[in-house]
XYZ file of C-alpha atoms in Angstrom:
748
model
C 7.614 -29.866 -20.202
C 7.183 -33.150 -18.409
C 3.691 -34.458 -17.740
C 3.458 -36.825 -14.822
C 0.611 -38.420 -12.932
C 0.339 -37.610 -9.277
C -2.836 -38.797 -7.588
C -2.660 -36.441 -4.684
C -6.138 -36.115 -3.232
C -6.699 -32.657 -1.903
C -8.933 -33.165 1.056
C -10.949 -30.214 2.174
C -9.708 -30.362 5.717
C -11.415 -27.903 8.025
C -9.347 -24.819 8.628
C -8.404 -24.004 12.201
C -9.440 -20.578 13.491
C -7.340 -17.984 11.723
C -5.728 -15.006 13.405
C -6.897 -11.510 12.586
C -5.323 -10.449 9.303
C -4.429 -6.885 8.586
C -7.096 -5.632 6.207
C -8.061 -9.045 4.923
C -10.242 -7.773 2.109
C -8.067 -7.807 -0.966
C -9.911 -4.915 -2.529
C -8.107 -1.638 -2.232
C -9.889 0.781 -4.452
C -13.528 -0.143 -3.871
C -14.426 -2.191 -0.819
C -16.050 -5.583 -1.117
C -18.947 -5.584 1.318
C -18.843 -8.989 2.424
C -1.040 -4.934 5.960
C 32.688 5.508 18.295
C 34.154 6.757 15.152
C 31.816 8.944 13.243
C 31.533 8.658 9.517
C 32.675 11.435 7.247
C 29.249 13.076 7.259
C 28.762 13.611 10.981
C 30.757 15.601 13.476
C 31.706 13.730 16.630
C 29.651 14.492 19.739
C 31.209 16.841 22.193
C 32.888 15.029 25.090
C 30.783 16.686 27.707
C 27.455 15.533 26.350
C 25.651 12.321 27.206
C 22.286 10.925 26.269
C 19.947 13.301 24.489
C 21.894 15.973 22.683
C 21.503 19.609 23.531
C 21.734 22.475 21.076
C 24.392 23.481 18.651
C 25.623 26.988 18.358
C 24.410 29.453 15.739
C 24.900 28.266 12.210
C 24.463 30.071 8.907
C 21.152 29.261 7.186
C 22.573 27.976 3.880
C 24.054 24.751 5.189
C 26.846 22.754 3.656
C 27.239 22.960 -0.102
C 26.091 20.169 -2.339
C 28.890 17.647 -2.456
C 29.724 14.736 -4.667
C 30.512 11.162 -3.822
C 29.304 7.591 -4.014
C 26.110 6.940 -2.072
C 26.902 3.303 -1.249
C 30.282 4.113 0.248
C 28.942 7.035 2.259
C 25.990 5.045 3.583
C 28.381 2.263 4.607
C 30.616 4.867 6.232
C 27.560 6.277 7.947
C 26.716 2.818 9.256
C 30.272 2.423 10.555
C 30.078 5.819 12.187
C 26.684 5.087 13.682
C 27.946 1.787 15.022
C 31.047 3.400 16.507
C 33.419 1.124 14.592
C 37.127 1.694 14.155
C 39.631 -0.330 12.133
C 37.351 -3.313 11.724
C 34.675 -1.029 10.207
C 34.533 -2.677 6.819
C 34.355 -6.170 8.215
C 31.571 -5.244 10.586
C 29.690 -3.472 7.828
C 29.795 -6.707 5.843
C 28.517 -8.496 8.941
C 25.615 -6.053 9.059
C 24.850 -6.696 5.405
C 25.031 -10.467 5.911
C 22.607 -10.230 8.828
C 20.312 -8.120 6.642
C 20.493 -10.772 3.913
C 19.616 -13.455 6.469
C 16.582 -11.417 7.564
C 15.542 -11.127 3.899
C 15.738 -14.889 3.327
C 13.854 -15.507 6.565
C 10.983 -13.207 5.601
C 10.833 -14.550 2.042
C 10.594 -18.092 3.417
C 7.960 -17.064 5.964
C 5.536 -15.384 3.551
C 6.043 -18.068 0.884
C 5.249 -20.749 3.455
C 2.124 -18.918 4.674
C 0.822 -18.355 1.146
C 1.298 -21.986 0.145
C -0.271 -23.253 3.373
C -3.297 -20.994 2.959
C -4.023 -21.740 -0.719
C -2.131 -24.963 -1.567
C -1.194 -22.810 -4.550
C 1.309 -25.248 -6.048
C -1.461 -27.831 -6.602
C -4.062 -25.521 -8.152
C -4.977 -25.500 -11.813
C -4.435 -22.381 -13.909
C -8.109 -21.432 -13.568
C -8.074 -21.976 -9.798
C -4.959 -19.824 -9.448
C -6.636 -17.048 -11.392
C -9.781 -17.306 -9.267
C -7.591 -17.150 -6.142
C -6.638 -13.627 -7.250
C -9.972 -12.184 -6.182
C -11.328 -8.729 -6.955
C -8.696 -6.106 -7.738
C -5.887 -8.659 -7.608
C -7.444 -10.492 -10.546
C -7.821 -7.257 -12.471
C -4.118 -6.439 -12.123
C -2.992 -9.967 -12.923
C -5.116 -9.973 -16.086
C -2.847 -7.338 -17.664
C 0.267 -9.366 -16.793
C -1.439 -12.327 -18.470
C -2.279 -10.200 -21.528
C 1.355 -9.179 -22.077
C 2.674 -12.689 -21.401
C 0.276 -14.313 -23.897
C 0.619 -11.621 -26.591
C 2.576 -12.427 -29.773
C 5.302 -10.026 -28.627
C 6.052 -7.890 -25.596
C 5.393 -4.610 -27.411
C 2.178 -5.962 -28.843
C 1.065 -6.843 -25.315
C 1.897 -3.358 -24.021
C -0.043 -1.848 -26.940
C -3.016 -4.039 -26.023
C -3.169 -2.824 -22.424
C -2.711 0.773 -23.581
C -5.679 0.360 -25.937
C -7.874 -1.849 -23.782
C -11.414 -2.597 -25.018
C -12.456 -5.148 -22.402
C -12.240 -3.344 -19.049
C -14.822 -0.558 -19.479
C -16.752 -1.597 -22.555
C -17.419 0.115 -24.948
C -14.703 2.608 -23.973
C -11.103 2.185 -25.097
C -8.828 3.130 -22.210
C -5.109 3.290 -21.461
C -4.949 0.965 -18.471
C -1.248 1.704 -17.984
C -2.277 5.288 -17.242
C -5.338 4.465 -15.179
C -4.296 1.469 -13.071
C -0.579 1.896 -12.193
C 0.422 -1.227 -14.116
C 4.173 -0.705 -14.428
C 4.836 -3.691 -12.096
C 2.916 -5.969 -14.456
C 4.748 -4.577 -17.493
C 8.156 -5.105 -15.883
C 7.342 -8.589 -14.563
C 5.895 -9.643 -17.926
C 9.096 -8.540 -19.678
C 11.188 -10.469 -17.145
C 9.014 -13.548 -17.601
C 9.329 -13.467 -21.382
C 13.114 -12.981 -21.169
C 13.444 -15.761 -18.581
C 11.438 -18.318 -20.544
C 13.214 -17.498 -23.816
C 16.656 -17.874 -22.240
C 15.698 -21.134 -20.541
C 14.239 -22.511 -23.774
C 17.357 -21.447 -25.642
C 19.710 -23.316 -23.313
C 17.309 -26.227 -22.898
C 16.488 -25.924 -19.197
C 13.021 -27.031 -18.111
C 11.113 -24.241 -16.332
C 8.049 -26.098 -15.072
C 6.704 -29.560 -14.352
C 3.022 -30.356 -14.812
C 1.036 -32.935 -12.872
C -2.397 -34.450 -13.029
C -4.077 -33.778 -9.691
C -7.107 -35.786 -8.610
C -9.463 -33.534 -6.682
C -11.896 -36.151 -5.374
C -15.563 -35.481 -4.508
C -16.620 -36.458 -8.022
C -14.648 -33.583 -9.569
C -12.675 -33.972 -12.782
C -8.862 -34.151 -12.526
C -6.922 -30.991 -13.333
C -3.492 -30.193 -14.668
C -1.289 -28.295 -12.209
C 2.108 -26.872 -13.166
C 4.924 -25.934 -10.789
C 8.015 -23.856 -11.472
C 8.910 -20.350 -12.581
C 7.827 -21.251 -16.096
C 4.213 -20.981 -14.916
C 3.110 -17.319 -15.192
C 1.204 -17.228 -11.885
C 4.049 -18.897 -9.977
C 6.590 -16.499 -11.503
C 4.399 -13.485 -10.688
C 3.941 -14.443 -7.043
C 7.578 -15.516 -6.608
C 8.921 -12.106 -7.677
C 6.554 -10.327 -5.287
C 7.724 -12.482 -2.380
C 11.398 -11.935 -3.277
C 10.820 -8.158 -3.296
C 9.131 -8.288 0.098
C 11.920 -10.503 1.409
C 14.427 -7.834 0.393
C 12.250 -5.336 2.228
C 13.148 -7.068 5.497
C 16.843 -6.532 4.725
C 16.062 -2.835 4.385
C 14.256 -2.878 7.719
C 17.326 -4.366 9.408
C 19.623 -1.746 7.863
C 17.071 0.968 8.669
C 16.841 -0.003 12.351
C 20.634 -0.323 12.577
C 21.288 3.062 10.978
C 18.597 4.929 12.927
C 19.528 3.527 16.332
C 23.300 3.368 15.820
C 23.444 -0.312 16.775
C 22.895 -3.664 15.108
C 20.755 -4.464 18.118
C 18.355 -1.832 16.787
C 18.145 -3.691 13.493
C 17.449 -6.905 15.384
C 14.675 -5.221 17.388
C 13.058 -3.869 14.206
C 13.065 -7.245 12.447
C 11.810 -9.234 15.442
C 9.071 -6.686 16.184
C 7.950 -7.029 12.561
C 7.806 -10.817 12.831
C 6.097 -10.770 16.243
C 3.411 -8.424 14.840
C 3.446 -9.834 11.324
C -0.313 -10.018 10.890
C -0.574 -6.308 11.740
C 2.366 -5.267 9.530
C 1.563 -6.721 6.120
C -0.932 -8.722 4.097
C 1.360 -9.618 1.211
C 1.167 -13.320 2.144
C -2.617 -13.274 1.598
C -2.978 -10.764 -1.261
C 0.276 -10.655 -3.285
C -0.875 -8.709 -6.390
C -2.121 -5.622 -4.521
C -0.314 -2.375 -5.326
C 1.170 -1.992 -1.855
C 3.058 -5.282 -2.309
C 5.114 -3.626 -5.053
C 5.181 -0.126 -3.628
C 5.798 -0.368 0.121
C 9.347 -1.839 -0.035
C 10.422 1.310 -1.880
C 8.853 3.479 0.830
C 11.108 1.745 3.355
C 14.106 2.562 1.160
C 12.855 6.119 0.677
C 12.480 6.734 4.421
C 15.943 5.287 5.049
C 17.340 7.774 2.531
C 15.407 10.652 4.119
C 16.874 9.647 7.487
C 20.356 9.608 5.945
C 19.848 13.072 4.404
C 18.519 14.547 7.660
C 21.422 13.145 9.659
C 24.179 14.100 7.203
C 26.009 17.406 7.596
C 26.607 17.544 3.840
C 24.190 16.992 1.002
C 25.447 14.671 -1.721
C 24.042 14.458 -5.222
C 24.053 10.661 -4.995
C 21.762 10.754 -1.960
C 19.340 13.135 -3.657
C 19.290 11.114 -6.887
C 18.656 7.917 -4.910
C 15.802 9.678 -3.078
C 14.305 10.765 -6.406
C 14.472 7.229 -7.813
C 12.943 5.686 -4.689
C 10.137 8.274 -4.804
C 9.345 7.330 -8.396
C 9.423 3.591 -7.650
C 7.119 4.174 -4.683
C 4.594 6.347 -6.545
C 4.419 4.538 -9.897
C 2.848 1.261 -8.666
C 0.308 2.828 -6.303
C -1.953 5.835 -6.735
C -2.416 6.159 -2.962
C 1.326 6.713 -2.446
C 0.764 10.442 -2.798
C -1.178 10.531 0.480
C 1.681 8.861 2.354
C 4.182 11.294 0.862
C 1.883 14.140 1.905
C 2.284 13.089 5.551
C 6.057 12.902 5.067
C 6.279 16.387 3.578
C 4.062 17.755 6.354
C 6.289 16.136 8.991
C 9.477 17.480 7.388
C 7.951 20.954 7.175
C 7.094 20.843 10.884
C 10.662 19.716 11.647
C 11.944 22.711 9.674
C 9.566 25.199 11.319
C 10.712 24.327 14.846
C 14.358 24.450 13.803
C 15.649 20.897 13.452
C 16.647 21.154 9.787
C 17.747 24.186 7.812
C 15.988 25.821 4.895
C 18.634 24.742 2.384
C 18.174 21.046 3.156
C 14.366 21.179 3.129
C 14.393 23.089 -0.159
C 16.523 20.374 -1.767
C 14.143 17.680 -0.500
C 11.155 19.615 -1.847
C 12.829 19.990 -5.238
C 13.470 16.224 -5.343
C 9.814 15.525 -4.560
C 8.740 17.938 -7.294
C 11.035 16.270 -9.833
C 9.751 12.825 -8.776
C 6.160 13.972 -9.147
C 6.874 15.410 -12.598
C 8.556 12.164 -13.699
C 5.576 10.111 -12.509
C 3.201 12.504 -14.267
C 5.055 11.925 -17.538
C 5.397 8.155 -17.069
C 1.680 7.939 -16.237
C 0.834 9.660 -19.545
C -0.333 12.866 -17.918
C -2.416 11.401 -15.091
C -4.052 14.602 -13.852
C -4.888 13.076 -10.467
C -1.202 13.551 -9.559
C -1.108 17.271 -10.353
C -4.376 18.008 -8.536
C -3.436 16.045 -5.402
C -2.975 17.451 -1.905
C 0.619 16.252 -2.169
C 1.372 18.440 -5.200
C -0.397 21.426 -3.647
C 1.539 20.980 -0.414
C 4.863 20.943 -2.267
C 4.027 24.222 -4.014
C 2.882 25.901 -0.797
C 5.972 24.839 1.160
C 8.177 26.063 -1.678
C 6.373 29.410 -1.460
C 6.824 29.588 2.311
C 10.550 28.951 1.968
C 10.797 31.680 -0.667
C 8.997 34.077 1.697
C 11.214 33.251 4.692
C 12.841 36.728 4.805
C 9.388 38.332 4.976
C 8.307 36.025 7.796
C 11.396 36.978 9.815
C 10.436 40.652 9.576
C 7.192 39.988 11.426
C 7.582 41.259 14.990
C 5.986 38.309 16.798
C 7.118 35.608 19.202
C 8.752 32.405 18.015
C 5.606 30.379 18.751
C 3.425 32.823 16.829
C 5.738 32.547 13.835
C 5.387 28.759 13.921
C 1.596 29.043 13.993
C 1.573 31.529 11.112
C 3.661 29.255 8.898
C 1.593 26.205 9.869
C -1.692 27.924 9.037
C -0.250 29.247 5.791
C 0.662 25.680 4.809
C -2.655 24.107 5.858
C -5.059 26.594 4.320
C -2.830 27.200 1.309
C -2.713 23.478 0.514
C -6.488 23.036 0.785
C -7.254 26.132 -1.292
C -4.702 25.305 -4.006
C -5.995 21.728 -4.201
C -9.559 23.007 -4.613
C -8.560 25.501 -7.305
C -6.485 23.042 -9.347
C -9.266 20.430 -9.216
C -11.768 22.998 -10.475
C -9.461 24.328 -13.184
C -8.640 20.869 -14.555
C -12.149 19.529 -13.898
C -10.857 16.526 -11.937
C -13.146 14.700 -9.518
C -11.471 11.285 -9.505
C -10.324 11.622 -5.880
C -13.437 13.429 -4.614
C -14.627 10.240 -2.902
C -11.548 10.307 -0.654
C -12.483 13.739 0.687
C -16.042 12.499 1.220
C -14.716 9.432 3.024
C -12.688 11.578 5.440
C -15.675 13.902 5.909
C -17.842 10.922 6.865
C -15.345 10.051 9.620
C -16.026 13.309 11.456
C -19.557 14.202 10.405
C -22.775 12.393 9.492
C -22.177 12.729 5.751
C -23.297 9.721 3.702
C -23.591 8.900 0.039
C -23.475 5.756 -2.086
C -19.706 5.718 -2.654
C -18.871 6.616 0.943
C -21.046 3.842 2.323
C -19.398 1.286 0.033
C -16.151 2.194 1.781
C -17.235 2.650 5.389
C -19.283 -0.564 5.374
C -16.104 -2.540 4.654
C -14.099 -3.382 7.777
C -10.758 -2.292 6.336
C -12.046 1.255 5.755
C -13.722 1.519 9.160
C -12.042 2.917 12.273
C -9.220 0.904 13.784
C -10.411 -2.107 15.755
C -10.361 -1.725 19.526
C -8.417 -4.980 19.745
C -5.492 -3.612 17.716
C -3.863 -1.550 20.521
C -4.327 -4.547 22.804
C -2.465 -6.773 20.335
C 0.331 -4.162 20.187
C 0.500 -4.163 23.968
C 0.678 -7.939 24.314
C 3.842 -8.022 22.183
C 5.190 -4.978 24.113
C 5.488 -3.057 20.845
C 3.233 -0.245 22.037
C 4.913 0.186 25.466
C 8.408 0.266 23.920
C 7.362 2.792 21.265
C 5.702 4.956 23.912
C 8.941 5.000 25.934
C 10.897 6.017 22.822
C 8.314 8.637 21.876
C 8.354 10.148 25.376
C 12.156 10.317 25.262
C 12.016 12.219 21.959
C 9.301 14.548 23.260
C 11.432 15.189 26.357
C 14.320 16.203 24.112
C 12.055 18.481 22.048
C 10.670 20.170 25.171
C 14.195 20.709 26.462
C 15.230 22.306 23.177
C 12.087 24.426 22.890
C 12.383 25.663 26.448
C 15.588 27.468 25.518
C 13.832 29.208 22.612
C 10.846 30.371 24.626
C 13.027 31.407 27.577
C 15.232 33.689 25.472
C 12.545 35.041 23.140
C 15.213 36.564 20.914
C 14.922 36.997 17.172
C 18.300 35.433 16.429
C 17.216 32.115 17.893
C 15.247 31.568 14.684
C 18.555 30.892 12.969
C 19.597 28.221 15.416
C 19.362 24.564 14.464
C 18.974 21.687 16.869
C 20.534 18.239 16.788
C 18.912 14.979 15.664
C 16.189 16.256 13.366
C 15.754 12.692 12.092
C 14.437 11.615 15.497
C 11.885 14.428 15.563
C 10.863 13.578 12.000
C 10.233 9.942 12.919
C 8.175 10.992 15.934
C 6.008 13.274 13.796
C 5.684 10.614 11.105
C 4.524 8.203 13.802
C 1.799 10.659 14.826
C 0.690 11.038 11.196
C 0.514 7.276 10.660
C -1.340 6.880 13.959
C -4.031 9.324 12.846
C -4.370 7.557 9.487
C -4.473 4.126 11.135
C -7.169 5.167 13.602
C -9.343 6.745 10.908
C -8.931 3.939 8.348
C -8.082 0.528 9.766
C -6.357 -0.616 6.607
C -3.719 2.115 6.955
C -2.315 0.506 10.088
C -0.174 -1.310 7.529
C 1.888 1.899 7.562
C 1.639 2.460 11.298
C 2.764 -0.956 12.554
C 5.999 -1.248 10.515
C 6.907 2.312 11.482
C 6.367 1.395 15.120
C 8.826 -1.480 14.582
C 11.382 0.999 13.236
C 10.746 3.359 16.155
C 11.245 0.463 18.577
C 14.867 0.222 17.371
C 15.541 3.535 19.118
C 15.379 1.721 22.450
C 19.034 0.985 21.587
C 19.870 4.637 20.839
C 22.615 6.206 22.959
C 21.344 9.662 22.012
C 18.100 8.907 23.858
C 19.129 6.392 26.505
C 22.835 7.012 27.010
C 22.131 7.788 30.679
C 20.785 4.252 31.106
C 23.494 2.480 29.114
C 26.157 4.077 31.314
C 24.740 1.990 34.160
C 23.428 -1.117 32.383
C 24.856 -2.897 29.355
C 22.591 -2.135 26.363
C 22.621 -5.776 25.291
C 21.141 -6.826 28.623
C 18.300 -4.300 28.285
C 17.549 -5.195 24.679
C 17.585 -8.959 25.127
C 15.396 -8.685 28.212
C 12.843 -6.713 26.180
C 13.037 -9.144 23.264
C 12.592 -12.108 25.599
C 9.411 -10.533 26.977
C 8.200 -9.701 23.461
C 8.771 -13.234 22.272
C 6.182 -14.684 24.661
C 3.220 -13.332 22.682
C 5.241 -12.883 19.505
C 6.059 -16.579 19.181
C 2.403 -17.415 19.845
C 1.402 -15.058 17.006
C 3.852 -16.748 14.655
C 2.669 -20.211 15.647
C -0.921 -19.171 14.962
C 0.077 -18.061 11.482
C 1.980 -21.283 10.823
C -1.071 -23.299 11.891
C -3.215 -21.833 9.110
C -3.759 -24.717 6.695
C -6.300 -24.516 3.935
C -6.920 -25.014 0.251
C -8.489 -22.717 -2.262
C -11.711 -23.934 -3.802
C -14.536 -22.002 -5.450
C -16.632 -24.500 -7.412
C -19.607 -22.165 -8.047
C -17.361 -19.573 -9.671
C -15.497 -22.273 -11.597
C -18.826 -23.460 -13.014
C -19.739 -19.872 -13.900
C -16.449 -19.190 -15.700
C -16.620 -22.464 -17.629
C -20.198 -21.717 -18.706
C -19.244 -18.224 -19.890
C -16.251 -19.528 -21.849
C -18.217 -22.201 -23.700
C -21.772 -20.829 -23.874
C -21.417 -17.134 -24.723
C -19.933 -15.228 -27.644
C -16.435 -13.752 -27.226
C -17.882 -10.228 -27.502
C -20.713 -10.778 -24.984
C -20.717 -7.914 -22.439
C -21.098 -8.634 -18.712
C -22.030 -6.593 -15.647
C -22.256 -7.499 -11.964
C -20.495 -7.215 -8.629
C -17.013 -5.717 -8.940
C -15.112 -8.725 -7.505
C -16.836 -11.112 -9.908
C -16.229 -8.858 -12.912
C -12.480 -8.993 -12.346
C -12.616 -12.804 -12.552
C -14.791 -12.713 -15.678
C -12.290 -10.474 -17.457
C -9.254 -12.443 -16.282
C -10.418 -16.007 -16.878
C -13.230 -15.744 -19.441
C -11.718 -12.808 -21.398
C -15.133 -11.204 -21.841
C -15.816 -7.440 -21.985
C -17.080 -5.944 -18.710
C -18.581 -2.542 -17.904
C -17.436 -2.178 -14.284
C -14.485 -3.369 -12.199
C -12.926 -2.977 -8.713
C -10.538 -0.076 -9.460
C -12.676 2.702 -8.010
C -10.444 5.773 -8.427
C -12.291 7.231 -11.409
C -15.425 9.371 -11.367
C -16.795 7.800 -14.558
C -16.280 4.274 -13.248
C -18.045 5.143 -10.000
C -21.041 6.389 -11.993
C -21.073 3.136 -14.007
C -20.875 1.048 -10.837
C -23.843 2.875 -9.343
C -25.890 1.992 -12.425
C -24.817 -1.668 -12.273
C -25.508 -1.897 -8.540
C -29.023 -0.507 -9.018
C -29.941 -4.178 -9.484
C -29.723 -4.344 -5.665
C -31.843 -1.233 -5.180
C -35.623 -0.944 -4.860
C -36.090 0.568 -8.312
C -38.381 -0.899 -10.968
C -36.937 -3.652 -13.171
C -37.737 -1.755 -16.363
C -35.871 1.349 -15.174
C -32.788 -0.686 -14.273
C -32.926 -2.585 -17.552
C -32.969 0.643 -19.588
C -29.817 1.860 -17.842
C -28.068 -1.449 -18.501
C -29.049 -1.293 -22.173
C -27.384 2.129 -22.411
C -24.176 0.473 -21.201
C -24.638 -2.229 -23.898
C -24.821 -5.012 -21.283
C -25.809 -8.465 -22.593
C -25.605 -10.483 -19.357
C -25.944 -9.552 -15.697
C -24.450 -11.846 -13.040
C -26.768 -11.643 -10.042
C -25.580 -12.822 -6.606
C -28.374 -13.318 -4.103
C -25.957 -12.974 -1.174
C -25.480 -9.315 -2.087
C -29.167 -8.772 -1.375
C -28.923 -9.985 2.203
C -25.307 -9.661 3.393
C -24.893 -6.996 6.049
C -21.581 -6.249 7.742
C -23.296 -3.929 10.241
C -26.608 -2.040 10.565
C -27.297 0.118 7.533
C -24.775 -1.708 5.357
C -26.827 -4.090 3.226
C -27.071 -3.023 -0.416
C -30.816 -2.177 -0.192
C -30.106 -0.025 2.911
C -27.274 1.775 1.120
C -29.648 2.479 -1.735
C -32.225 3.848 0.720
C -29.741 6.646 1.483
C -29.133 7.310 -2.216
C -32.738 6.800 -3.378
C -35.094 7.577 -0.449
C -38.091 7.865 -2.796
C -38.200 4.073 -3.214
C -37.440 3.181 0.409
C -39.744 0.516 1.799
C -40.268 -1.327 -1.480
C -39.095 -4.906 -2.049
C -35.495 -4.968 -3.364
C -35.333 -5.737 -7.073
C -32.763 -8.483 -6.562
C -35.165 -10.415 -4.349
C -37.832 -10.224 -7.052
C -35.458 -11.328 -9.814
C -34.199 -14.298 -7.794
C -37.758 -15.638 -7.811
C -38.730 -14.640 -11.366
C -36.576 -12.734 -13.843
C -39.310 -12.251 -16.459
C -40.250 -10.207 -18.432
C -37.214 -7.890 -18.648
C -34.541 -10.535 -18.096
C -34.123 -14.223 -18.952
C -32.308 -16.674 -16.676
C -29.705 -18.542 -18.742
C -27.484 -20.020 -16.000
C -27.897 -20.674 -12.303
C -26.069 -22.459 -9.507
C -25.917 -22.148 -5.728
C -24.302 -18.680 -5.817
C -24.677 -17.098 -9.247
C -27.647 -16.419 -11.492
C -26.886 -15.117 -14.992
C -29.643 -12.922 -16.442
C -29.697 -12.142 -20.146
C -30.968 -8.655 -20.883
C -34.021 -9.042 -23.121
C -33.651 -6.996 -26.306
C -36.605 -4.892 -27.321
């Protein structure tokens, strides 16, 4: 390691106005009140058909048998078939892959540039970098740090599986509770990388002395992959760069044209602030998980389009499911919408029972694998996703009985739909009661609060945060300015027109045998239904537009589809249409990009730095802390002190602990609050006066939230206001600065 002096004054230049960021709060779990020639698998279209395909003839229900073959070769062949390529197929496939690689490098460079501009991350000290990982991000990074600094990799894994710091005095398996496989894998890569580099004598980082100015002491700042934080962030950005390559391939494959891939990628860039927040909050679970959802949906599209089912495709789908679910506990809700969409596609006759059954089996196997790898995390088995899989499997098994019912086609659809809906809800309720699981109960309460006047403490913590509120009214306007919304609406209407045309034949004939017919292009109908599902989620919870916007970008690629717009491309060259649309999109899109590039700032949090330094040097290593969830994550990460609450909110016991800790901001008596803290073995409470007064909207200050939970004390002076003035006799002030006040709990 080379130590050099670099007097680079970091001036706190004022930041220009920043554009709206998709779900800027980095806290996910608990909101802090304050993103031509067909391939071998597809029959050629009949010569007499143009544009949207009609119907195929009757086809036996058990579709093609399960075949064998290499997935990569078949997907490449599928791309060649979709692109209508002949002898030069292989060369053009390589061109497609090269363009995808270019898109990946472009996105990696873009998000790396934005992150560095926003934080000046390369010039921060180790402590500043850790503080930059606020709230839940800091909690996740702390386990990566634990494994990296442990005597050995296996010792580090044992430490996070027997953690005594996160929910003192409990010993918990954080690998089971917090979806920490990304941190385990990255820590192993880091240890391997540094050992290999040390072995061959290659320097992995350079450290500098950075003068901060303003009377602050100089700090040491290290650059290079040998620095744990730099390595951690770099891998995340590489993964999300590769995601853009998948988007290009996805758009190309779905639309049947490389122009479709280009449309998808450019729409993503033009609406970048609405598509992702990885450049602002790298350690969040979605940063690791979402790229695998893109791969998973590409594979689902491939399976729906193929006339034969290959084991390689199903195995790849299983693996992508596991990689999507393992890093993120909320992945199950996204997969629920996918399964519901696929079931609807099956019910109306766009995929056969054999294919859907295979997909359901793969989802079940994936869920079982995740259950095992998560050490029996019961939240997976009692989820709506698991219940839905079981119910759909039952409906498929009962298909012969449904066909015996003497009702119209539409009535049969309604019967199956109701069976799925009510069966899923009832089975979910029963399994939760049987296993005694209430860890995801707050999610049901959150959805209930969206439609009714239901309120409780946990629900208000969510709904008072902007990212869990309804979608902003400005969001559709931003979609419209980049023409993303108009283009997607045109595509959606074209798909709906095709569906209506197909359904009209069913309702006109009203014959029983039509139930065995299968329509063309089920993948298009699936994407339309998935768009509706994401739209509902995005409207209800603003943060979930991070699923909606990228899917809209994928849907926009279908503007190049000959199946939907062949009638237009017979008259106008598709390239002319596409480039005209992209030129119009680029007007606002380039302005959005320029706004992002103009964001220049530097991370600085001197009050928290003072707090962390005081804790490290003035308290015992086993001193137990309580306070606001975002601050507790930093205390655990940087000061390595035991804490009793943290930002990962998906646990009923943790929510109960947090309510006790947050009673400091209620109107209860100081003695009552102190007794509850003593039961948790708390030694120090970090009080933040801003939490007494901050109010994102009416009814959302902490005292007002407590008025809903504890109406008996409504009208009294909040305890936090009293303790800011005088902490005696139940607490003693031992540290104070402009933001934080540390209260020592007086022992009796």
